[in-house]
Short mmCIF file of C-alpha atoms in Angstrom, two decimals:
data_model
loop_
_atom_site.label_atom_id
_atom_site.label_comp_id
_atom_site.label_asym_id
_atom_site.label_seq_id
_atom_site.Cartn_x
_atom_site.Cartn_y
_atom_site.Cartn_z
CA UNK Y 697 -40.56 -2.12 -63.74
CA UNK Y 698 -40.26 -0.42 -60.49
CA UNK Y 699 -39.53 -2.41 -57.66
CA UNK Y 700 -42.47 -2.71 -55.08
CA UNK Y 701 -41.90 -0.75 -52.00
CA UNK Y 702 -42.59 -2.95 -48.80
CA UNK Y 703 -44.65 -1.84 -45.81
CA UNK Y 704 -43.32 -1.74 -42.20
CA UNK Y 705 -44.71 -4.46 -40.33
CA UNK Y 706 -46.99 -2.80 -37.69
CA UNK Y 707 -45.69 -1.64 -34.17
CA UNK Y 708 -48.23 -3.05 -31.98
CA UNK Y 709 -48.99 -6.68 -32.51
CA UNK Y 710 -48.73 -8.34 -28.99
CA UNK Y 711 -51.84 -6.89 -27.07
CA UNK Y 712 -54.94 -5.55 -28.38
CA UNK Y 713 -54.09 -6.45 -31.95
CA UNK Y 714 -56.93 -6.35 -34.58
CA UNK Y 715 -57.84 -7.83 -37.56
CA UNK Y 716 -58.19 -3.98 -39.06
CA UNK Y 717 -55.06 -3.31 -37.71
CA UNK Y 718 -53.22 -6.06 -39.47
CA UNK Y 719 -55.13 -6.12 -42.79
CA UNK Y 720 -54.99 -1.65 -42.91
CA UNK Y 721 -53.38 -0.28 -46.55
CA UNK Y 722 -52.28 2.83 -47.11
CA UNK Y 723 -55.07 4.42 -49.10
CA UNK Y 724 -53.07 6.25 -50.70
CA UNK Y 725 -50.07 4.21 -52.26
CA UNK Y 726 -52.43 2.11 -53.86
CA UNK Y 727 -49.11 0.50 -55.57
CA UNK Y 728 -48.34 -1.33 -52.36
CA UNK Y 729 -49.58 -4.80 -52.54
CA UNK Y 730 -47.43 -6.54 -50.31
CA UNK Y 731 -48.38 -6.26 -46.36
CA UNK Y 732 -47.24 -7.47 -43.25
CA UNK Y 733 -49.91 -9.84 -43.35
CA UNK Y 734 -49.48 -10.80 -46.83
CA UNK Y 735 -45.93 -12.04 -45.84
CA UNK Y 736 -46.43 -15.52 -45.02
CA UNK Y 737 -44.03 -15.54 -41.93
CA UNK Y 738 -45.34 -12.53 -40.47
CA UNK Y 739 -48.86 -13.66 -41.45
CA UNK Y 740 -48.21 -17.13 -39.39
CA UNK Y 741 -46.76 -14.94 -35.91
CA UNK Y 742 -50.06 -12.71 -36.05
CA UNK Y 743 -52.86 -15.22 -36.80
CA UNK Y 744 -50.98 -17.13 -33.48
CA UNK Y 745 -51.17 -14.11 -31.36
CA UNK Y 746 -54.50 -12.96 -32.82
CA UNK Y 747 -55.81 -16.05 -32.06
CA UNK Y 748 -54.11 -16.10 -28.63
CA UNK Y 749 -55.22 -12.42 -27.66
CA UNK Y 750 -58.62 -13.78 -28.28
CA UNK Y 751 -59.03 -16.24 -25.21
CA UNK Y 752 -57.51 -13.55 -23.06
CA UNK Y 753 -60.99 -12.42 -21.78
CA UNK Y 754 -62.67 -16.02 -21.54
CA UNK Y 755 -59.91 -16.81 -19.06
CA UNK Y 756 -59.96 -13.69 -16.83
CA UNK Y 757 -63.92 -13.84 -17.26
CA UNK Y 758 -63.35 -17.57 -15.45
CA UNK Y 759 -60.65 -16.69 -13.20
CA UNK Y 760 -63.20 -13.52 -12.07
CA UNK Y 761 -66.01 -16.24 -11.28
CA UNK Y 762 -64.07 -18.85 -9.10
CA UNK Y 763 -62.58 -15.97 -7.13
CA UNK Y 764 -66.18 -15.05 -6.60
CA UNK Y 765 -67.44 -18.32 -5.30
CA UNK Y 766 -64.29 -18.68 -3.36
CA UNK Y 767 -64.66 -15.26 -1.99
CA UNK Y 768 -68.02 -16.08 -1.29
CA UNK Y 769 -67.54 -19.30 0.04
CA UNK Y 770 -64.45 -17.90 2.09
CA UNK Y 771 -67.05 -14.96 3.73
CA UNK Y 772 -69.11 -17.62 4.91
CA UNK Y 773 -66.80 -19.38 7.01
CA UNK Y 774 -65.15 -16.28 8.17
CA UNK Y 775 -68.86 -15.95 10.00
CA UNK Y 776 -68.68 -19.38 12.06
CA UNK Y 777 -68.03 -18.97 15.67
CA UNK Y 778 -68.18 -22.77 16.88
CA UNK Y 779 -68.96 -26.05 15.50
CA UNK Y 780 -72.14 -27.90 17.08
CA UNK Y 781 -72.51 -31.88 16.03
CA UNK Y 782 -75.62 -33.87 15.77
CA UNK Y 783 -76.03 -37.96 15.60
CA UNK Y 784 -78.56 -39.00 13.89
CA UNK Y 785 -80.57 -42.60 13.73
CA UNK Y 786 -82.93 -43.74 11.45
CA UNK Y 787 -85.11 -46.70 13.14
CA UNK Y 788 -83.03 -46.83 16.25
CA UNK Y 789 -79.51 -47.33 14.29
CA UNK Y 790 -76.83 -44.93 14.08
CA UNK Y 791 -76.23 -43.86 11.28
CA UNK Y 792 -73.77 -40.89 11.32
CA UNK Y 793 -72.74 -37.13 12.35
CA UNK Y 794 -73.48 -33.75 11.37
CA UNK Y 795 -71.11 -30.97 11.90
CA UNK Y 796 -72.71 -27.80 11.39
CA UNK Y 797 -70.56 -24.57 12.18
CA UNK Y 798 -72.34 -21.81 14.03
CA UNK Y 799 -72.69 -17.84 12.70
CA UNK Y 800 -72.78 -16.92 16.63
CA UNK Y 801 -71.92 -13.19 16.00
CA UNK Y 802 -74.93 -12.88 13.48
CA UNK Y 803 -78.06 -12.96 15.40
CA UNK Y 804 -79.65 -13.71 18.46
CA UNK Y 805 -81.12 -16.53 16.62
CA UNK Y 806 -78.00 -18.15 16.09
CA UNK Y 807 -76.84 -17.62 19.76
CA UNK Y 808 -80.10 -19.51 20.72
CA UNK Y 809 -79.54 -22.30 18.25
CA UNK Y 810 -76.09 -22.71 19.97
CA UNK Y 811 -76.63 -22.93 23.34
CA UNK Y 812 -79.95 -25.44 22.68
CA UNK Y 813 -77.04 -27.20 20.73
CA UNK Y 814 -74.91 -27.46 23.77
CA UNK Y 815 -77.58 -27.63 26.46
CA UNK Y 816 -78.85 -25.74 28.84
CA UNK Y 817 -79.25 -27.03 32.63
CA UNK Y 818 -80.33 -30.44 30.29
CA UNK Y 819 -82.42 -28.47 27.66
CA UNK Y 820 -81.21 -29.86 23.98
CA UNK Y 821 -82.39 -30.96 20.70
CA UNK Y 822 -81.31 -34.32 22.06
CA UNK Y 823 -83.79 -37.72 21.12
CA UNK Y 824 -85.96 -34.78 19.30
CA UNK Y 825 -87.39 -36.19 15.84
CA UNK Y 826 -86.91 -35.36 12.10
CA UNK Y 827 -90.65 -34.20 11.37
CA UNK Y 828 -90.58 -33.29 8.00
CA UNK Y 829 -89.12 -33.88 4.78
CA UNK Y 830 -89.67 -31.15 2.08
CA UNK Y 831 -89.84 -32.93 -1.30
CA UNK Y 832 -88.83 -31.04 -4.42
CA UNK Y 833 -91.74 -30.00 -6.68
CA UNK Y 834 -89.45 -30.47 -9.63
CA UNK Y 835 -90.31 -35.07 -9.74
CA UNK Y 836 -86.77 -35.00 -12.28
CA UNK Y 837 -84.85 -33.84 -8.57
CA UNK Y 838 -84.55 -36.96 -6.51
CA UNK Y 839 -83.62 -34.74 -3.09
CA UNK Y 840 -85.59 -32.84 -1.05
CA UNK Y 841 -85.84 -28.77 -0.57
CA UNK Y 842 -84.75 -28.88 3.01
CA UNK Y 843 -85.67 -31.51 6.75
CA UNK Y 844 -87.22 -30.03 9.77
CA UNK Y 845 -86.62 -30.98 13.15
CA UNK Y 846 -89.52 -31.22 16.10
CA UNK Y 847 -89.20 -27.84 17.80
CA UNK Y 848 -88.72 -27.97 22.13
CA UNK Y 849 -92.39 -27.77 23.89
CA UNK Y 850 -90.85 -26.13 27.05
CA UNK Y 851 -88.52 -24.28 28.61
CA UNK Y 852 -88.14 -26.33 31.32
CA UNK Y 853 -85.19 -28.54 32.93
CA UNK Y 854 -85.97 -32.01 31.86
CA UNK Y 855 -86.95 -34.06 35.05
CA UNK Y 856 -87.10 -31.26 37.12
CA UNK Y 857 -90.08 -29.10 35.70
CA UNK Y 858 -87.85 -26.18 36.56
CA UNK Y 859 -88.59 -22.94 33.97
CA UNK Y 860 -85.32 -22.12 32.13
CA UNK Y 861 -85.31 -18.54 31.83
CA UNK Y 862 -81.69 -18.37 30.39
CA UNK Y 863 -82.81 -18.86 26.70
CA UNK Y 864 -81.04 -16.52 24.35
CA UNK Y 865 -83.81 -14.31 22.88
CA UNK Y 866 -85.96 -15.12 25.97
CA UNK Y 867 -89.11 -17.40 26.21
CA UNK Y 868 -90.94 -16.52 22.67
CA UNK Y 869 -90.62 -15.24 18.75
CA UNK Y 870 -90.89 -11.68 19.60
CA UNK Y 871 -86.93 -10.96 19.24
CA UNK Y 872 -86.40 -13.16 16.90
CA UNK Y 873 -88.21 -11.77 14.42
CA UNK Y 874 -85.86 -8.49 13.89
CA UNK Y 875 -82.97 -11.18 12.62
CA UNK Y 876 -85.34 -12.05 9.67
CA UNK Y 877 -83.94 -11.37 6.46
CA UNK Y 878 -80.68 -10.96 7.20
CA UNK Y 879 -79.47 -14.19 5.03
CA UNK Y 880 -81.11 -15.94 2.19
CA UNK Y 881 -81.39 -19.43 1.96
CA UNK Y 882 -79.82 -19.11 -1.81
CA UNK Y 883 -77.13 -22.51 -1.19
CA UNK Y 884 -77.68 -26.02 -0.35
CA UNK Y 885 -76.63 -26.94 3.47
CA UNK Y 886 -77.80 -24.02 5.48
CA UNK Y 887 -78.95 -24.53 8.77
CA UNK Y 888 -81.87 -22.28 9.81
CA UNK Y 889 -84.55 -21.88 12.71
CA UNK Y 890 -87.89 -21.37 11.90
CA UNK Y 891 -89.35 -18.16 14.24
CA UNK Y 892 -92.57 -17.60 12.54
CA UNK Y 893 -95.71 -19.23 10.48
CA UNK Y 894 -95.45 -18.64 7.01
CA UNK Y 895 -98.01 -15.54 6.77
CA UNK Y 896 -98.23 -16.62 2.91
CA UNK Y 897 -100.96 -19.31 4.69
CA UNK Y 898 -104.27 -19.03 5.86
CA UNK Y 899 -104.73 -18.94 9.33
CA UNK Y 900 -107.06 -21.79 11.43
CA UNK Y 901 -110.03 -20.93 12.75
CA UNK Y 902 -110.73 -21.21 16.36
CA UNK Y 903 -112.16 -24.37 17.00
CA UNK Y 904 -115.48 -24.40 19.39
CA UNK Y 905 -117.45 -27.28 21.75
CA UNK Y 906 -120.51 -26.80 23.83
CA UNK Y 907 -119.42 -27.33 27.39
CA UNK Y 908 -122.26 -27.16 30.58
CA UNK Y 909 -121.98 -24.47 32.94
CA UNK Y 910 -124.62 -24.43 35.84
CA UNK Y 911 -127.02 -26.37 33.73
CA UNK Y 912 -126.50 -24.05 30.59
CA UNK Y 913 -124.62 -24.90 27.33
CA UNK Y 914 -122.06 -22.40 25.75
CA UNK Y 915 -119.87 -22.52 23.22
CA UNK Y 916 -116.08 -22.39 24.11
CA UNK Y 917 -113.58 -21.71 21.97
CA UNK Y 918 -110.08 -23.14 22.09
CA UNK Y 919 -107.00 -21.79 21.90
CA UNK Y 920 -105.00 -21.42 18.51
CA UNK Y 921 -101.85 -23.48 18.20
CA UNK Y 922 -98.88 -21.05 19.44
CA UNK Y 923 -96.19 -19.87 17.19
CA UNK Y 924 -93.28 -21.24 16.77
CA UNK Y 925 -90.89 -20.43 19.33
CA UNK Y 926 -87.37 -20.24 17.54
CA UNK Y 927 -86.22 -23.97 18.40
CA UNK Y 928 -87.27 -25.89 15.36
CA UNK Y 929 -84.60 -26.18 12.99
CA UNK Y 930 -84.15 -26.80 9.16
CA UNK Y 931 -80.91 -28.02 6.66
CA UNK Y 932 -81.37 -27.10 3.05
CA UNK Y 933 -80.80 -29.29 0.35
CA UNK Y 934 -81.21 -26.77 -2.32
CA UNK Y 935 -81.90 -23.03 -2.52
CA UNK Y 936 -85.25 -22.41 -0.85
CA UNK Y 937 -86.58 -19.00 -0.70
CA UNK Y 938 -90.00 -20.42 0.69
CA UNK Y 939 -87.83 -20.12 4.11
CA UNK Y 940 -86.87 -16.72 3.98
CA UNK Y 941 -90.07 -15.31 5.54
CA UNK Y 942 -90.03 -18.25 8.41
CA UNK Y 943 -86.47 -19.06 9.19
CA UNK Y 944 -83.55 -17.45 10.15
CA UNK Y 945 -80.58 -18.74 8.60
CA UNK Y 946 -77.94 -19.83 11.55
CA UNK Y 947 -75.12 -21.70 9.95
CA UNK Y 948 -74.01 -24.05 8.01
CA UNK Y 949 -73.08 -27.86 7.36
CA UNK Y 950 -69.40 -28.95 7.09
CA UNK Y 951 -69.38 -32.03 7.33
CA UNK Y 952 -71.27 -35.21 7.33
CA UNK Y 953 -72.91 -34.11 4.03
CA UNK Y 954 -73.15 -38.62 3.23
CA UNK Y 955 -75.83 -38.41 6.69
CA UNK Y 956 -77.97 -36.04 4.86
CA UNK Y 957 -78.14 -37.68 1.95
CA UNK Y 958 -79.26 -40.88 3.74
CA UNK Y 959 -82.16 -39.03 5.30
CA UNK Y 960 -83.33 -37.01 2.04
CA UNK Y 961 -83.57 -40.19 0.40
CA UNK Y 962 -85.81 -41.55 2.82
CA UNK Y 963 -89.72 -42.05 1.68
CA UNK Y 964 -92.15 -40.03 3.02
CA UNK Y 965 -95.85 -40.05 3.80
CA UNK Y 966 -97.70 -38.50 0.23
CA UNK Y 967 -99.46 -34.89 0.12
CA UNK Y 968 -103.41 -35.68 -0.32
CA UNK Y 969 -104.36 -32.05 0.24
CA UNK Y 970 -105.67 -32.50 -3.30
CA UNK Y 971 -107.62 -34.81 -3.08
CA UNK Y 972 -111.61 -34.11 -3.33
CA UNK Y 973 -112.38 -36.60 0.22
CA UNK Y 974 -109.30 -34.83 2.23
CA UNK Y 975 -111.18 -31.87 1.70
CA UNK Y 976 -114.45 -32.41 2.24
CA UNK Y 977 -112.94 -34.53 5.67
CA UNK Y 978 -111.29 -31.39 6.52
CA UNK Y 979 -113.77 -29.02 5.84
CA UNK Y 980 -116.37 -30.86 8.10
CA UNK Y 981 -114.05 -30.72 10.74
CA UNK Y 982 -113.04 -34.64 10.51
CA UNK Y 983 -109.94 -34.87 13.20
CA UNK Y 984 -108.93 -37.86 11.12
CA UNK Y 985 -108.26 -35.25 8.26
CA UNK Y 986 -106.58 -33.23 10.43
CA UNK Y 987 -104.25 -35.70 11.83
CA UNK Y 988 -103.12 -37.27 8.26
CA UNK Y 989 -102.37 -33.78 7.65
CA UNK Y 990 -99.64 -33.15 9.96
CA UNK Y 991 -98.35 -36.64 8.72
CA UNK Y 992 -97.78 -34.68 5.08
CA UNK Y 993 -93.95 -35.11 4.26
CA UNK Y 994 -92.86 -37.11 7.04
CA UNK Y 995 -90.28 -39.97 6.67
CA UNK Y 996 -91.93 -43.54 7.24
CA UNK Y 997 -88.90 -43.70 9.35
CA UNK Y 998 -88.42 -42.75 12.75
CA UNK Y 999 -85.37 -40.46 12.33
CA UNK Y 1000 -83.47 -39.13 15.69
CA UNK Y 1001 -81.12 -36.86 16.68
CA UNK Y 1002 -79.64 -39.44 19.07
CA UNK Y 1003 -77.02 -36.99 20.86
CA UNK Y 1004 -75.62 -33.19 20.05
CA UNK Y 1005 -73.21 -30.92 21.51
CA UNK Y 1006 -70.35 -28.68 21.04
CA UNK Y 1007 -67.35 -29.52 18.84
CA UNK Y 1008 -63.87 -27.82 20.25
CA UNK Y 1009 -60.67 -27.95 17.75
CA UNK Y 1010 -57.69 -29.48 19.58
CA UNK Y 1011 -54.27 -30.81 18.61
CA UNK Y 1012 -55.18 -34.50 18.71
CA UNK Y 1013 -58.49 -33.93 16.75
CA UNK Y 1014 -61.82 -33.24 17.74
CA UNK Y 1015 -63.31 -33.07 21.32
CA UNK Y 1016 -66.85 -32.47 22.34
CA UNK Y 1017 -67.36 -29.59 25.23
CA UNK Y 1018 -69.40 -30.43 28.03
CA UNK Y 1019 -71.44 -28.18 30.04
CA UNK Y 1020 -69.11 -28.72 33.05
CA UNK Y 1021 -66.12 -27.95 30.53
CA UNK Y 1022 -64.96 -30.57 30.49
CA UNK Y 1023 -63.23 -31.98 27.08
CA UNK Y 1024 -64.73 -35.39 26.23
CA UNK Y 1025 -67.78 -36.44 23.85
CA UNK Y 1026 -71.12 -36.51 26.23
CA UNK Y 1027 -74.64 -36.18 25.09
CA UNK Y 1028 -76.03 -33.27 26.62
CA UNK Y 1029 -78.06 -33.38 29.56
#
């Protein structure tokens, strides 16, 4: 018998091996019936490496992700400015801070959210009220879409009556409204300022009385409620594109995340817009109807922003600016 000529093991094994590539024959030696692969060392070393090569892409596919979040997560902070903090209080007890870092260079928006965070001649989001708590529609989720804050009335010097005409963005919406858009609300723990009513949602109708003028009755109508002014503010819990068309997105939570979750998890009046009384109440024109509806989503509670301000990094730790300057924790005023 003639002795069995051997095949060359293959040249390229390490990277990019494949099965065909292993297991190929020359067609045309069909005498040859011992392989690379058929040799039971060689067979071991290229199922390992085969096997190997085969988790190559799973891992880079991973690696590829978490530098994507990181990059993405790295972007955002490369975008905050200054830290602003916020106490809050739920029934009159402290209960905590919230450190939310400012996009300042983003919008005017965000310029106006910072300097209401800091005051201005006294003007602040201090002692103003949580007003609404978003609940999820999904019942499995136990937190809540996003909180609202009460927005500021006036622009005026508390005490004093004096207008503040120093606002960033100036006294209404109207500039506010080009920095829609810009950012989605697509994370958990964005901090965003409402500058318009959804126009999703139907508007009011003027509401009329019969007053007496020389004797004669005529109908009056009343003003429609104003929109918002760009001082009400909101912190996701969850991705909420329902905000996109209202708020503008103006930073972003950094710490104090265990606050939050106290005040999501607070209860909060029901939603009875379905049922068949609330709207035959409300579409009589019953003010009772009217006023439980405002009360829809907010927290049984009486939650407060007790004190806010600016947060300056220092060697010995953290320091709250002043509006004098000067570097210890006030409240604004």
């Amino acid at each position: 018998m003639t002795r069995r000529e051997r095949r060359p093991p293959p040249r390229n094994i390490k990277n990019g091996c494949t099965i065909e590539s292993i297991l190929s024959r020359d067609e045309d030696d069909e005498e040859t019936t011992t392989t690379a692969f058929n040799h039971p060392r060689r067979r071991r070393r290229d199922l390992m490496m085969l096997t190997s090569s085969a988790f190559v892409f799973p891992t880079n596919a991973f690696n590829a992700w978490a530098a994507a979040l990181d990059d993405d997560e790295t972007k955002h902070q490369k975008l905050i400015t200054n830290q602003v903090f916020f106490e809050f209080a739920i029934d009159g007890t402290k209960i905590g801070r919230v450190v939310v870092g400012v996009y300042g260079n983003e919008s005017i928006t965000a310029r106006r959210f910072l300097a209401l965070s800091k005051g201005i001649q006294g003007l602040s989001y201090r002692r103003k009220p949580i007003i609404g708590i978003e609940e999820n529609e999904d019942e499995t989720v136990e937190t809540p879409l996003w909180i609202t804050s009460s927005a500021i009335a006036k622009f005026e010097a508390p005490g004093t009556g004096e207008a503040i005409n120093t606002v960033p963005g100036g006294l209404t919406n109207e500039e506010l409204l080009m920095d829609l858009g810009k950012m989605k609300h697509d994370r958990a723990n964005l901090v965003s300022v409402q500058v318009r009513d959804d126009p999703r949602m139907p508007k009011p109708e003027p509401k009329s009385k019969l007053v007496s003028n020389r004797g004669k009755f005529e109908r009056v109508y009343e003003p429609l409620p104003p929109e918002p002014n760009g001082t009400s503010f909101s912190i996701t819990y969850a991705p909420s594109e329902d905000l996109d068309v209202t708020n503008v997105v103006v930073g972003e939570v950094i710490s104090g995340f265990d606050v939050l979750a106290q005040i999501g998890s607070l209860p909060t009046v029901p939603d009875n817009s379905d049922s068949p009384f609330f709207q035959v109440a409300k579409s009589i024109g019953d003010k009772r109807a009217l006023v439980s509806e405002k009360s829809f989503g907010k927290p049984f509670a009486k939650v407060t922003l007790l004190n806010c301000g600016e947060v300056a990094s220092t060697k010995s730790g953290e320091e709250v600016k002043s509006e004098d300057g000067a570097g210890e924790e006030q409240s604004s005023q």
